[in-house]
Tab-separated table of C-alpha atoms in Angstrom:
chain	number	residue	atom	x	y	z
A	1	UNK	CA	55.035	-79.477	45.161
A	2	UNK	CA	55.445	-76.119	46.876
A	3	UNK	CA	57.099	-73.350	44.913
A	4	UNK	CA	60.553	-72.294	46.120
A	5	UNK	CA	60.639	-68.989	48.055
A	6	UNK	CA	61.449	-65.889	46.085
A	7	UNK	CA	65.011	-64.679	46.452
A	8	UNK	CA	65.857	-61.068	47.194
A	9	UNK	CA	66.855	-60.721	43.559
A	10	UNK	CA	63.344	-61.773	42.482
A	11	UNK	CA	61.693	-59.256	44.799
A	12	UNK	CA	63.833	-56.473	43.355
A	13	UNK	CA	62.661	-57.333	39.837
A	14	UNK	CA	58.923	-57.059	40.426
A	15	UNK	CA	57.076	-55.245	37.608
A	16	UNK	CA	56.482	-51.570	38.375
A	17	UNK	CA	52.667	-51.848	38.288
A	18	UNK	CA	52.745	-54.728	40.798
A	19	UNK	CA	55.174	-52.805	42.980
A	20	UNK	CA	52.874	-49.768	42.947
A	21	UNK	CA	49.934	-51.969	43.912
A	22	UNK	CA	51.890	-53.166	46.959
A	23	UNK	CA	52.942	-49.654	47.972
A	24	UNK	CA	49.428	-48.250	47.740
A	25	UNK	CA	48.176	-50.826	50.248
A	26	UNK	CA	50.799	-49.940	52.855
A	27	UNK	CA	50.406	-47.637	55.811
A	28	UNK	CA	52.729	-44.678	56.157
A	29	UNK	CA	55.194	-46.469	58.456
A	30	UNK	CA	55.291	-49.667	56.346
A	31	UNK	CA	55.617	-47.533	53.216
A	32	UNK	CA	58.723	-45.873	54.643
A	33	UNK	CA	60.163	-49.270	55.585
A	34	UNK	CA	59.480	-50.771	52.152
A	35	UNK	CA	61.421	-47.970	50.476
A	36	UNK	CA	64.609	-49.328	52.053
A	37	UNK	CA	64.267	-52.880	50.662
A	38	UNK	CA	66.388	-52.166	47.602
A	39	UNK	CA	67.087	-49.486	45.012
A	40	UNK	CA	64.300	-50.649	42.679
A	41	UNK	CA	61.736	-50.425	45.495
A	42	UNK	CA	62.982	-46.945	46.363
A	43	UNK	CA	62.520	-45.957	42.736
A	44	UNK	CA	59.029	-47.499	42.622
A	45	UNK	CA	57.980	-45.709	45.792
A	46	UNK	CA	58.502	-42.345	44.121
A	47	UNK	CA	55.544	-43.076	41.861
A	48	UNK	CA	53.252	-44.243	44.674
A	49	UNK	CA	51.628	-42.859	47.802
A	50	UNK	CA	50.999	-44.550	51.171
A	51	UNK	CA	47.467	-45.552	52.078
A	52	UNK	CA	47.182	-43.894	55.473
A	53	UNK	CA	44.067	-44.593	57.545
A	54	UNK	CA	45.452	-43.639	60.941
A	55	UNK	CA	44.799	-40.162	62.383
A	56	UNK	CA	47.862	-38.210	63.439
A	57	UNK	CA	48.209	-35.403	65.927
A	58	UNK	CA	49.624	-32.015	65.048
A	59	UNK	CA	51.200	-30.051	67.912
A	60	UNK	CA	51.792	-26.312	67.797
A	61	UNK	CA	54.831	-25.037	69.745
A	62	UNK	CA	54.362	-21.499	71.047
A	63	UNK	CA	55.688	-18.716	68.814
A	64	UNK	CA	57.403	-21.157	66.444
A	65	UNK	CA	57.282	-21.222	62.658
A	66	UNK	CA	56.990	-25.013	62.524
A	67	UNK	CA	54.855	-27.758	64.049
A	68	UNK	CA	55.396	-31.247	65.465
A	69	UNK	CA	53.672	-34.383	64.179
A	70	UNK	CA	52.834	-37.452	66.261
A	71	UNK	CA	51.984	-40.686	64.439
A	72	UNK	CA	50.389	-43.217	66.860
A	73	UNK	CA	51.383	-46.016	64.487
A	74	UNK	CA	55.062	-45.357	65.197
A	75	UNK	CA	55.961	-47.594	68.134
A	76	UNK	CA	59.006	-45.463	68.936
A	77	UNK	CA	56.623	-42.591	69.752
A	78	UNK	CA	58.770	-40.056	67.982
A	79	UNK	CA	57.846	-36.477	67.238
A	80	UNK	CA	58.560	-35.302	63.703
A	81	UNK	CA	59.413	-31.663	63.159
A	82	UNK	CA	58.184	-30.047	59.957
A	83	UNK	CA	60.111	-27.551	57.898
A	84	UNK	CA	59.441	-23.857	58.457
A	85	UNK	CA	55.896	-23.167	57.331
A	86	UNK	CA	53.870	-20.122	56.328
A	87	UNK	CA	55.262	-16.739	57.384
A	88	UNK	CA	52.142	-16.149	59.525
A	89	UNK	CA	52.304	-19.590	61.143
A	90	UNK	CA	53.726	-18.456	64.500
A	91	UNK	CA	50.951	-15.863	64.773
A	92	UNK	CA	48.142	-18.339	63.986
A	93	UNK	CA	46.108	-21.047	65.654
A	94	UNK	CA	44.142	-23.952	64.178
A	95	UNK	CA	40.331	-23.921	64.219
A	96	UNK	CA	39.539	-27.071	62.219
A	97	UNK	CA	41.071	-29.743	59.991
A	98	UNK	CA	40.003	-31.550	56.833
A	99	UNK	CA	42.453	-34.321	55.937
A	100	UNK	CA	45.797	-32.471	55.527
A	101	UNK	CA	44.145	-29.039	55.272
A	102	UNK	CA	44.018	-26.750	58.301
A	103	UNK	CA	41.724	-23.792	58.907
A	104	UNK	CA	44.000	-21.196	60.508
A	105	UNK	CA	43.232	-17.867	62.159
A	106	UNK	CA	45.823	-15.207	62.947
A	107	UNK	CA	45.890	-13.797	66.480
A	108	UNK	CA	46.359	-10.086	65.874
A	109	UNK	CA	44.795	-9.247	62.509
A	110	UNK	CA	41.879	-11.707	62.869
A	111	UNK	CA	42.280	-13.205	59.430
A	112	UNK	CA	41.406	-16.706	58.206
A	113	UNK	CA	43.260	-18.867	55.707
A	114	UNK	CA	43.403	-22.534	54.695
A	115	UNK	CA	46.783	-24.242	54.716
A	116	UNK	CA	47.883	-27.667	53.485
A	117	UNK	CA	50.423	-29.134	55.865
A	118	UNK	CA	51.919	-31.485	53.262
A	119	UNK	CA	51.947	-29.382	50.088
A	120	UNK	CA	52.281	-25.966	51.831
A	121	UNK	CA	49.465	-24.538	49.684
A	122	UNK	CA	47.627	-21.530	51.145
A	123	UNK	CA	44.169	-20.106	50.408
A	124	UNK	CA	43.227	-16.747	51.933
A	125	UNK	CA	39.583	-16.402	52.977
A	126	UNK	CA	37.194	-13.427	52.907
A	127	UNK	CA	37.267	-11.127	55.922
A	128	UNK	CA	33.563	-11.795	56.539
A	129	UNK	CA	34.527	-15.261	57.759
A	130	UNK	CA	36.812	-13.972	60.481
A	131	UNK	CA	34.062	-13.888	63.078
A	132	UNK	CA	32.148	-16.869	64.369
A	133	UNK	CA	32.345	-19.924	66.577
A	134	UNK	CA	35.536	-21.451	67.915
A	135	UNK	CA	34.584	-24.842	66.420
A	136	UNK	CA	33.832	-24.245	62.738
A	137	UNK	CA	33.560	-26.791	59.948
A	138	UNK	CA	36.077	-27.069	57.099
A	139	UNK	CA	35.642	-29.102	53.925
A	140	UNK	CA	37.776	-28.819	50.787
A	141	UNK	CA	38.008	-30.652	47.475
A	142	UNK	CA	41.573	-31.860	46.905
A	143	UNK	CA	41.547	-31.328	43.137
A	144	UNK	CA	39.367	-28.273	42.455
A	145	UNK	CA	40.112	-26.522	45.783
A	146	UNK	CA	36.393	-25.777	46.205
A	147	UNK	CA	35.765	-25.322	49.899
A	148	UNK	CA	33.045	-24.979	52.511
A	149	UNK	CA	33.347	-23.053	55.790
A	150	UNK	CA	30.631	-23.042	58.439
A	151	UNK	CA	30.918	-20.703	61.429
A	152	UNK	CA	27.792	-20.426	63.574
A	153	UNK	CA	25.157	-18.783	61.361
A	154	UNK	CA	27.372	-18.110	58.326
A	155	UNK	CA	27.955	-20.622	55.573
A	156	UNK	CA	30.491	-19.753	52.876
A	157	UNK	CA	31.023	-21.974	49.871
A	158	UNK	CA	33.386	-21.387	46.979
A	159	UNK	CA	33.006	-23.343	43.761
A	160	UNK	CA	35.111	-22.304	40.804
A	161	UNK	CA	34.873	-18.544	40.405
A	162	UNK	CA	31.499	-18.327	42.142
A	163	UNK	CA	30.625	-18.255	45.818
A	164	UNK	CA	27.554	-17.896	47.976
A	165	UNK	CA	26.626	-17.157	51.573
A	166	UNK	CA	23.499	-18.310	53.325
A	167	UNK	CA	22.197	-17.508	56.786
A	168	UNK	CA	21.087	-20.594	58.709
A	169	UNK	CA	21.116	-19.045	62.194
A	170	UNK	CA	17.499	-19.885	63.027
A	171	UNK	CA	18.012	-23.579	62.349
A	172	UNK	CA	21.507	-24.166	63.670
A	173	UNK	CA	23.378	-21.757	65.882
A	174	UNK	CA	21.213	-21.517	69.000
A	175	UNK	CA	22.459	-23.637	71.925
A	176	UNK	CA	24.998	-25.304	69.659
A	177	UNK	CA	26.871	-28.276	71.153
A	178	UNK	CA	28.909	-29.377	68.154
A	179	UNK	CA	28.962	-30.013	64.409
A	180	UNK	CA	30.241	-32.773	62.145
A	181	UNK	CA	30.400	-32.648	58.339
A	182	UNK	CA	30.616	-35.912	56.401
A	183	UNK	CA	29.518	-37.053	52.924
A	184	UNK	CA	28.073	-33.589	52.164
A	185	UNK	CA	25.844	-33.651	55.250
A	186	UNK	CA	26.109	-31.373	58.270
A	187	UNK	CA	25.104	-32.751	61.673
A	188	UNK	CA	24.468	-30.018	64.245
A	189	UNK	CA	23.727	-30.984	67.854
A	190	UNK	CA	21.795	-28.603	70.117
A	191	UNK	CA	20.444	-29.059	73.633
A	192	UNK	CA	17.168	-30.455	72.327
A	193	UNK	CA	17.709	-31.992	68.908
A	194	UNK	CA	20.001	-33.116	66.155
A	195	UNK	CA	19.617	-31.094	62.951
A	196	UNK	CA	20.818	-32.517	59.652
A	197	UNK	CA	21.496	-30.410	56.554
A	198	UNK	CA	22.202	-31.647	53.020
A	199	UNK	CA	24.879	-29.640	51.178
A	200	UNK	CA	24.982	-31.733	48.001
A	201	UNK	CA	22.691	-29.396	46.058
A	202	UNK	CA	22.917	-25.792	44.996
A	203	UNK	CA	21.982	-24.553	48.471
A	204	UNK	CA	21.999	-26.246	51.899
A	205	UNK	CA	18.721	-27.945	52.740
A	206	UNK	CA	17.567	-29.007	56.181
A	207	UNK	CA	16.456	-32.616	55.853
A	208	UNK	CA	15.836	-33.726	59.421
A	209	UNK	CA	15.283	-32.566	63.001
A	210	UNK	CA	15.553	-35.377	65.543
A	211	UNK	CA	14.852	-35.029	69.254
A	212	UNK	CA	17.781	-36.028	71.485
A	213	UNK	CA	15.927	-35.929	74.771
A	214	UNK	CA	16.879	-38.916	76.862
A	215	UNK	CA	20.392	-39.238	75.469
A	216	UNK	CA	21.658	-35.665	75.834
A	217	UNK	CA	21.876	-34.636	79.446
A	218	UNK	CA	22.969	-31.135	80.312
A	219	UNK	CA	25.001	-30.461	83.423
A	220	UNK	CA	25.913	-27.170	85.010
A	221	UNK	CA	29.630	-26.446	84.642
A	222	UNK	CA	31.253	-24.874	87.665
A	223	UNK	CA	34.728	-23.416	87.951
A	224	UNK	CA	37.395	-25.695	89.356
A	225	UNK	CA	39.941	-24.951	91.987
A	226	UNK	CA	43.355	-23.765	90.852
A	227	UNK	CA	45.592	-25.058	89.335
A	228	UNK	CA	43.314	-27.104	87.059
A	229	UNK	CA	41.940	-24.898	84.246
A	230	UNK	CA	38.202	-24.362	83.888
A	231	UNK	CA	38.384	-25.257	80.172
A	232	UNK	CA	39.585	-28.748	81.071
A	233	UNK	CA	36.441	-29.208	83.178
A	234	UNK	CA	34.267	-28.463	80.161
A	235	UNK	CA	35.681	-31.453	78.308
A	236	UNK	CA	34.490	-33.647	81.136
A	237	UNK	CA	30.842	-32.644	80.741
A	238	UNK	CA	30.160	-32.720	77.045
A	239	UNK	CA	27.913	-34.152	74.340
A	240	UNK	CA	29.492	-34.942	70.958
A	241	UNK	CA	27.942	-36.032	67.696
A	242	UNK	CA	29.908	-38.711	65.808
A	243	UNK	CA	29.333	-40.222	62.350
A	244	UNK	CA	30.665	-43.755	61.834
A	245	UNK	CA	32.298	-45.275	58.767
A	246	UNK	CA	28.934	-46.773	57.739
A	247	UNK	CA	27.110	-43.480	58.254
A	248	UNK	CA	25.478	-44.299	61.583
A	249	UNK	CA	24.917	-41.280	63.829
A	250	UNK	CA	26.091	-41.487	67.430
A	251	UNK	CA	25.864	-39.160	70.406
A	252	UNK	CA	28.724	-39.572	72.867
A	253	UNK	CA	28.256	-38.313	76.420
A	254	UNK	CA	31.376	-37.795	78.489
A	255	UNK	CA	31.629	-36.963	82.162
A	256	UNK	CA	34.317	-36.849	84.817
A	257	UNK	CA	34.004	-35.692	88.445
A	258	UNK	CA	35.792	-32.511	89.466
A	259	UNK	CA	39.430	-33.109	90.326
A	260	UNK	CA	39.290	-36.685	89.038
A	261	UNK	CA	41.221	-38.294	86.205
A	262	UNK	CA	38.572	-40.967	85.621
A	263	UNK	CA	36.078	-40.652	82.773
A	264	UNK	CA	32.736	-42.183	81.967
A	265	UNK	CA	31.358	-42.408	78.432
A	266	UNK	CA	27.918	-43.413	77.191
A	267	UNK	CA	27.127	-43.894	73.497
A	268	UNK	CA	23.697	-43.644	71.871
A	269	UNK	CA	22.995	-44.720	68.295
A	270	UNK	CA	20.207	-43.264	66.170
A	271	UNK	CA	17.738	-45.928	65.009
A	272	UNK	CA	15.710	-44.744	62.013
A	273	UNK	CA	14.334	-48.150	61.016
A	274	UNK	CA	10.831	-47.205	62.203
A	275	UNK	CA	8.695	-44.148	61.532
A	276	UNK	CA	9.593	-42.756	64.936
A	277	UNK	CA	13.334	-42.282	65.274
A	278	UNK	CA	14.757	-43.615	68.533
A	279	UNK	CA	18.106	-43.529	70.311
A	280	UNK	CA	19.505	-46.835	71.497
A	281	UNK	CA	22.400	-47.063	73.944
A	282	UNK	CA	25.224	-49.225	72.589
A	283	UNK	CA	28.160	-50.711	74.448
A	284	UNK	CA	30.525	-51.717	71.663
A	285	UNK	CA	32.004	-50.130	68.535
A	286	UNK	CA	33.165	-53.456	67.121
A	287	UNK	CA	36.286	-53.068	64.999
A	288	UNK	CA	36.103	-49.272	64.999
A	289	UNK	CA	37.428	-46.517	67.272
A	290	UNK	CA	36.055	-43.019	67.831
A	291	UNK	CA	38.280	-39.971	67.263
A	292	UNK	CA	36.208	-37.561	69.319
A	293	UNK	CA	38.016	-34.424	68.168
A	294	UNK	CA	37.127	-35.182	64.522
A	295	UNK	CA	33.622	-36.563	65.170
A	296	UNK	CA	34.332	-39.740	63.178
A	297	UNK	CA	35.233	-43.401	63.607
A	298	UNK	CA	38.173	-45.182	61.986
A	299	UNK	CA	38.758	-48.854	61.296
A	300	UNK	CA	40.980	-50.198	64.064
A	301	UNK	CA	41.095	-53.901	63.185
A	302	UNK	CA	44.593	-54.932	62.079
A	303	UNK	CA	45.741	-51.300	62.319
A	304	UNK	CA	48.855	-50.459	64.321
A	305	UNK	CA	48.477	-47.574	66.740
A	306	UNK	CA	44.684	-47.620	67.188
A	307	UNK	CA	42.797	-49.897	69.574
A	308	UNK	CA	39.355	-51.089	68.502
A	309	UNK	CA	36.267	-50.422	70.641
A	310	UNK	CA	37.897	-47.325	72.125
A	311	UNK	CA	37.392	-43.560	72.270
A	312	UNK	CA	40.380	-41.285	71.618
A	313	UNK	CA	40.117	-37.803	73.033
A	314	UNK	CA	42.198	-34.923	74.310
A	315	UNK	CA	41.644	-31.561	75.951
A	316	UNK	CA	41.704	-29.968	72.507
A	317	UNK	CA	37.956	-30.609	72.355
A	318	UNK	CA	37.480	-27.438	74.395
A	319	UNK	CA	40.916	-25.861	74.831
A	320	UNK	CA	43.995	-25.619	72.678
A	321	UNK	CA	46.432	-25.696	75.565
A	322	UNK	CA	46.786	-29.420	76.207
A	323	UNK	CA	48.632	-32.081	74.219
A	324	UNK	CA	47.816	-35.067	76.430
A	325	UNK	CA	46.170	-37.914	74.509
A	326	UNK	CA	43.717	-40.203	76.277
A	327	UNK	CA	41.971	-43.397	75.238
A	328	UNK	CA	38.876	-44.875	76.889
A	329	UNK	CA	38.546	-48.629	76.414
A	330	UNK	CA	34.887	-49.665	76.251
A	331	UNK	CA	35.787	-53.247	77.187
A	332	UNK	CA	37.663	-52.456	80.389
A	333	UNK	CA	35.924	-49.127	81.149
A	334	UNK	CA	39.341	-47.678	81.903
A	335	UNK	CA	41.036	-44.517	80.693
A	336	UNK	CA	44.679	-44.631	79.743
A	337	UNK	CA	46.828	-41.580	79.225
A	338	UNK	CA	49.050	-42.310	76.286
A	339	UNK	CA	52.763	-41.556	76.777
A	340	UNK	CA	53.593	-37.873	76.948
A	341	UNK	CA	54.643	-36.907	73.450
A	342	UNK	CA	56.043	-33.591	74.594
A	343	UNK	CA	58.317	-33.036	77.554
A	344	UNK	CA	60.135	-29.724	77.180
A	345	UNK	CA	58.276	-27.914	74.383
A	346	UNK	CA	55.695	-25.305	75.418
A	347	UNK	CA	52.623	-25.764	73.223
A	348	UNK	CA	49.850	-23.425	72.132
A	349	UNK	CA	47.593	-26.115	70.654
A	350	UNK	CA	47.011	-29.676	69.471
A	351	UNK	CA	44.724	-31.203	66.835
A	352	UNK	CA	43.948	-34.615	65.356
A	353	UNK	CA	44.018	-34.795	61.549
A	354	UNK	CA	43.958	-37.451	58.829
A	355	UNK	CA	46.996	-36.929	56.565
A	356	UNK	CA	46.125	-37.399	52.921
A	357	UNK	CA	48.926	-38.331	50.553
A	358	UNK	CA	46.676	-38.643	47.485
A	359	UNK	CA	44.705	-36.141	45.439
A	360	UNK	CA	41.381	-37.975	45.430
């Protein structure tokens, strides 16, 4: 005989540990909905955190001391305005993200700092780090606040009260196309090869140099006719390195003709099963989706707001002056521009980030 359905009164009397287990499996949007079930669930939510796996977009209004957040999971496509942030926020722009941490640089004084968008914590960085590439790497430990910054040929790592710098210019910075840092490994893509460094030890160690000839194709970038910006053209002729959830290394080639709003993407996967490493072109990501700005994939199966077997990208890959979000569907080979999330606000930048509500 089937058990009778639980009444609302029964749901409100769930043990706290069971309630916490439910909350910690919910996405951010479902977490917010569950809080309104009853007073006991609201109380239980205060001791739990949502399990967010969906990347959000942070938008930077010009000369404002706040930012706007766009959560693709929210079907109402709302923009959420933050409280007033750091006093230097309006005079800063974002160089990189690591979960909820942002690497910020001030416009006038050329100074770097790390800022947590959720906790409002700030870490000022040494002045020696204020010069380097426009696409640096940021990594930070949530608990200890140890951090790693990589800008071109300068690596700066702080652990406890000690820190070290190490020049890696010969191995990394020449003809640099892009970098991704994941699981204590740095993947640097040049015109000729992929260079992998291991940062798990006392000092960074180069562990591999893999030729990318055949899957990285360089194209001459020419200036476009006004009014379309030249920086937007660069996005359309680009090679990106991406690391998947399982640790597979991909190279994503993107191209779009001048003056066209159509894109073409090709994906190559590194095959290291044999002695000679090869690149194999793949045509499906399965249940995953690529967030090109972050150089990662996310699980898209059964996730609201993210379509599987797709590539999410925006003009932020080369310029901070666009907030349009695009998605390329590998099944249909079509590009869709997601609904405009900003209509009247003048922006100075946009970035994808993975909000982290837990300290692990």
